[in-house]
Amino acid sequence: MSRTTTRALGVVSRLAGMAATLLVTSFLVFSSLYLAPGDPASFLVRGRSAGPDELARIRHRYGFDEPFFVRYWDWLGGVLHGDFGRSYVFHQDVSSVIWSRLPATLLLIAASALLIAVVGLAAGIVGALRRGTRTDSMLMLLVTVGAAAPAFVAALLLRSLFGVKLGWFPTIGNGTGVLDRLHHVVLPAIALSVTFMAMVTRVTRSSMLEELGREHVEVAVSRGTPRWTVIRRHVLRNALGPIVTVSALLISGMLVSTSIVETAFGMSGVGSLLVTSVNQMDFQVVQAIVLLVVAAFVVVNFLVDLVHPLIDPRVAAAGGAR
C-alpha cells in the first residue's frame, strides 16, 4: 500500500473517530442537563405561582413531557442544521445569542494565543540556551509562579494594579471601535494567558534541551557550523513538534477559562454567557456552548494530528514505517 493511500486512510479514520466523539459528547451533554435538578417549567414561570395545569401546558409547549430519546433526537436533528433551539431567558434563537457574543471571545482568545505563542516560545528558547544561568533561574521561578496562578487571581491583580491604581487600562466592558476594543482586551488577555504561557515556556525549554543534547547537534557544532544555524536547522525545527501540539491543545482549551476572565472584567462574551446561563438554568444555551467547546477541542486535536507530521518529518517517517 502506498504512503499516500495510507495517509488518506488515516485521515478518514480520524474523521470517523472525530464524528463518533462528537456524537457521544452530544449525548452526554444532553443527558447531564436532562438529569440536572430543577424543573425547567418552574423556572419559566419566573417565580410566579403557577398551578399544575399551567405547568403542564408549559411542559407540553417546550416538549418537556416528551420521552428522553425523542427530545434528544429532535435536539440533535436541529443541531445538525445549525438550530440549537430557543433561549428561555433571551427569547431568541440560541445561535443568535451566541453569535452576538462570539466576536468578543474570539478577540480575547486571539490576543491570548498571540501572547502564549510569542512570549512562551521566546522565554523557553532563552531558558534552554542559557541553562543554569541566573536568567534561566529567574525564568523558571516566573514559570512556577505563573503555572500556579489561577486566572481569577491574575485578573484581580491586574485590575487592581494596572486598572485601578495606575489607570492604564479599562477594567470593565468590551469597548467600542477597533482601538478601544484592543485597549479593553489587554488585561483580560494577559490574565487568561499567564498559566498557559508558563506551560508553553516549560515545554519549549525541555524540548530544546532534549534536542541540544542529541549527537547530530554536537557533530554540527564540532564542525564549526554557526550557533544560530545549528539552533534554527537542527534544534528548533525538531523541537517544534511537541511545542505546537501542546500550544494548540492549550489554546483550544481556553474557551472554558474565558468564563472566569470575562466575568472578572465584565466582558460580554460567550464565557460570561455560559456563567449567566448556568445560573439562570437556560439549558438550551448551556448545551450549545458546551457542545461548541468540545467540538473546538476535537477539531483542533484533529488538525494537530494532520499538521504534526508536516512539522516533524520523524513523525511522518515513523507513521510510514508502521
XYZ file of C-alpha atoms in Angstrom:
322
model
C 0.000 0.000 0.000
C 1.450 3.393 -0.975
C 2.228 6.101 1.563
C -0.431 8.392 0.033
C -3.097 5.713 0.416
C -2.000 5.075 3.997
C -2.272 8.768 4.813
C -5.701 9.035 3.168
C -6.977 6.078 5.180
C -5.525 7.648 8.306
C -7.388 10.908 7.644
C -10.659 9.055 7.008
C -10.165 7.047 10.198
C -9.540 10.217 12.224
C -12.615 11.888 10.700
C -14.745 8.902 11.663
C -13.293 8.994 15.179
C -13.993 12.730 15.414
C -17.621 12.240 14.331
C -18.093 9.422 16.859
C -16.567 11.561 19.622
C -18.896 14.456 18.862
C -21.920 12.136 18.778
C -21.072 10.613 22.171
C -20.351 14.082 23.559
C -23.698 15.409 22.353
C -25.463 12.538 24.118
C -23.546 13.114 27.367
C -24.160 16.868 27.282
C -27.871 16.439 26.679
C -28.132 13.685 29.307
C -26.292 15.629 32.013
C -28.565 18.648 31.676
C -31.644 16.443 31.330
C -30.779 14.847 34.675
C -29.904 18.172 36.343
C -32.000 19.024 39.416
C -34.820 21.522 38.995
C -37.880 21.748 36.791
C -37.385 23.967 33.718
C -41.124 24.600 33.647
C -40.998 26.052 37.177
C -38.118 28.309 36.100
C -40.010 29.564 33.062
C -42.836 30.941 35.219
C -40.111 33.123 36.851
C -41.282 32.931 40.455
C -44.964 33.395 39.705
C -47.297 30.983 41.350
C -48.460 28.510 38.740
C -50.926 25.692 39.115
C -50.407 22.146 37.846
C -52.422 22.864 34.688
C -50.238 25.832 33.696
C -47.030 23.909 34.409
C -48.367 21.024 32.313
C -49.090 23.408 29.416
C -45.545 24.823 29.620
C -44.017 21.345 29.661
C -46.066 20.372 26.620
C -45.233 23.631 24.784
C -41.485 23.188 25.200
C -41.573 19.414 24.792
C -40.518 18.676 28.376
C -43.153 15.946 28.592
C -41.677 14.025 25.661
C -39.606 10.863 26.298
C -35.884 11.405 26.698
C -34.791 9.876 23.386
C -37.452 11.775 21.445
C -36.199 15.053 22.918
C -32.570 14.096 22.251
C -33.291 13.097 18.669
C -35.183 16.337 17.987
C -32.405 18.396 19.578
C -29.662 16.562 17.673
C -31.511 16.974 14.384
C -31.764 20.712 14.996
C -28.071 20.969 15.924
C -27.055 19.259 12.684
C -28.972 22.004 10.845
C -27.461 24.790 12.956
C -30.547 25.176 15.151
C -29.675 24.964 18.850
C -33.198 25.812 19.984
C -34.551 28.924 21.657
C -33.193 30.601 24.785
C -35.594 30.554 27.738
C -34.068 33.788 29.067
C -33.353 35.904 25.995
C -36.340 34.626 23.980
C -34.152 34.471 20.876
C -32.587 31.685 18.857
C -29.622 30.287 20.776
C -27.379 30.610 17.724
C -28.186 34.355 17.524
C -27.436 34.835 21.226
C -24.091 33.054 20.950
C -23.188 34.716 17.661
C -23.670 38.188 19.162
C -21.191 37.332 21.970
C -18.681 35.434 19.855
C -16.556 38.355 18.488
C -15.517 39.484 21.983
C -14.494 35.961 22.961
C -12.624 35.314 19.712
C -10.687 38.574 20.131
C -9.801 37.592 23.696
C -8.630 34.129 22.619
C -6.674 35.500 19.646
C -4.840 38.031 21.830
C -4.116 35.367 24.439
C -2.936 32.895 21.811
C -0.546 35.501 20.419
C 0.911 36.087 23.881
C 1.233 32.350 24.524
C 2.948 31.681 21.204
C 5.343 34.628 21.239
C 6.193 35.026 24.931
C 6.035 31.328 25.811
C 8.208 30.291 22.879
C 10.745 33.099 23.351
C 11.064 32.508 27.104
C 11.503 28.762 26.587
C 14.231 29.270 23.982
C 16.099 31.756 26.182
C 15.824 29.419 29.164
C 17.239 26.481 27.191
C 20.090 28.452 25.628
C 21.049 29.976 28.978
C 20.541 26.872 31.069
C 21.983 27.084 34.572
C 22.457 30.865 34.478
C 20.747 33.490 36.613
C 18.437 34.311 33.683
C 17.314 30.680 33.478
C 16.720 30.541 37.231
C 14.636 33.717 37.104
C 12.597 32.393 34.185
C 11.917 29.085 35.949
C 10.810 30.986 39.061
C 8.377 33.044 36.969
C 7.167 29.886 35.209
C 6.467 28.197 38.541
C 4.551 31.212 39.832
C 2.676 31.640 36.542
C 1.679 27.975 36.313
C 0.327 28.062 39.853
C -1.599 31.335 39.451
C -5.311 30.780 38.759
C -6.835 33.028 36.110
C -9.106 34.814 38.587
C -6.153 35.691 40.839
C -4.241 37.101 37.871
C -7.356 39.028 36.816
C -7.792 40.596 40.251
C -4.108 41.580 40.497
C -4.025 43.088 37.011
C -7.246 45.012 37.579
C -6.025 46.402 40.898
C -2.558 47.407 39.679
C -2.878 48.452 36.025
C -6.566 49.327 36.000
C -7.446 50.929 39.338
C -4.112 52.142 40.745
C -2.232 53.181 37.589
C -5.281 53.730 35.374
C -3.501 52.496 32.256
C -6.219 50.128 31.089
C -10.023 49.930 31.434
C -11.208 47.310 33.885
C -14.681 46.558 32.597
C -16.573 46.134 29.327
C -15.731 45.237 25.719
C -15.065 48.733 24.358
C -16.283 50.224 21.078
C -14.315 50.557 17.858
C -11.162 48.670 16.941
C -8.606 50.538 19.051
C -10.879 50.746 22.098
C -11.627 47.023 21.901
C -7.915 46.234 21.710
C -7.314 48.531 24.694
C -10.018 46.731 26.688
C -8.718 43.255 25.878
C -5.105 43.762 27.053
C -5.576 42.933 30.740
C -8.073 40.057 30.160
C -5.713 38.515 27.586
C -2.775 38.629 29.985
C -4.882 37.184 32.819
C -6.136 34.385 30.580
C -2.731 33.501 29.148
C -0.473 33.605 32.234
C -0.842 29.930 33.141
C -0.699 28.771 29.512
C 2.411 30.885 28.801
C 4.147 29.218 31.737
C 3.254 25.759 30.412
C 4.474 26.527 26.878
C 7.698 28.006 28.274
C 8.394 24.840 30.225
C 7.594 22.558 27.271
C 9.722 24.664 24.904
C 12.678 24.678 27.287
C 12.508 20.912 27.859
C 12.117 20.145 24.158
C 15.010 22.446 23.221
C 17.300 20.930 25.874
C 16.499 17.436 24.606
C 17.427 18.412 21.050
C 20.561 20.291 22.143
C 21.885 17.073 23.684
C 21.496 14.969 20.532
C 24.544 13.623 18.733
C 23.909 15.266 15.361
C 23.758 18.686 17.059
C 27.098 18.100 18.780
C 28.592 16.995 15.446
C 27.318 20.152 13.731
C 28.824 22.320 16.466
C 32.159 20.460 16.312
C 32.302 21.099 12.558
C 32.146 24.838 13.166
C 28.577 25.433 11.976
C 27.415 28.870 13.246
C 25.492 28.603 16.529
C 22.259 30.160 15.277
C 22.318 27.972 12.152
C 22.557 24.880 14.345
C 19.741 26.134 16.564
C 17.489 27.013 13.650
C 18.092 23.936 11.480
C 18.789 21.152 13.945
C 17.305 22.174 17.300
C 14.295 24.444 16.934
C 12.877 22.617 13.908
C 12.913 19.244 15.637
C 11.648 20.725 18.897
C 8.643 22.418 17.281
C 6.504 19.241 17.082
C 5.677 18.862 20.790
C 5.616 22.644 21.243
C 2.971 23.134 18.541
C 0.947 20.174 19.804
C 0.847 21.407 23.392
C 0.231 25.028 22.374
C -2.687 24.138 20.111
C -4.370 21.977 22.742
C -3.908 24.631 25.414
C -5.346 27.344 23.188
C -8.348 25.195 22.251
C -8.989 24.610 25.954
C -9.017 28.335 26.680
C -12.705 28.599 25.769
C -13.544 27.193 29.195
C -11.276 29.607 31.046
C -12.772 32.616 29.274
C -15.828 32.315 31.540
C -13.711 33.302 34.561
C -11.841 36.140 32.874
C -14.844 37.596 31.057
C -16.847 37.616 34.284
C -13.969 39.251 36.202
C -13.624 42.032 33.610
C -17.349 42.436 32.887
C -16.922 41.409 29.256
C -19.959 40.402 27.232
C -18.623 37.211 25.658
C -19.508 33.545 25.328
C -17.715 32.680 28.583
C -19.737 35.108 30.692
C -22.852 33.988 28.799
C -22.171 30.415 29.941
C -21.966 31.521 33.586
C -25.192 33.520 33.289
C -26.984 30.672 31.533
C -25.964 28.135 34.191
C -27.170 30.434 36.977
C -30.468 31.049 35.211
C -30.962 27.431 34.109
C -31.071 28.398 30.438
C -30.435 24.805 29.366
C -30.542 25.352 25.628
C -27.719 27.913 25.743
C -25.625 25.810 28.129
C -25.959 22.754 25.896
C -24.948 24.709 22.818
C -21.883 26.342 24.404
C -20.612 23.118 25.973
C -21.032 21.262 22.694
C -19.218 24.013 20.772
C -16.331 23.985 23.270
C -15.920 20.221 22.911
C -16.218 20.463 19.132
C -13.492 23.125 19.016
C -11.202 20.939 21.124
C -11.823 17.856 18.971
C -11.310 19.747 15.686
C -8.069 21.340 16.902
C -6.831 17.930 18.047
C -7.636 16.550 14.598
C -5.789 19.401 12.861
C -2.762 18.940 15.129
C -2.620 15.270 14.148
C -2.602 16.299 10.490
C -0.028 19.067 10.829
C 2.389 17.330 13.205
C 3.966 15.054 10.530
C 4.492 18.096 8.292
C 6.391 19.922 11.050
C 8.417 16.951 12.239
C 9.490 14.591 9.415
C 10.411 11.953 12.014
C 6.720 11.509 12.862
C 5.844 11.025 9.204
C 8.670 8.519 8.814
C 7.511 6.608 11.884
C 3.941 6.554 10.542
C 5.142 5.289 7.188
C 7.234 2.614 8.825
C 4.191 1.319 10.691
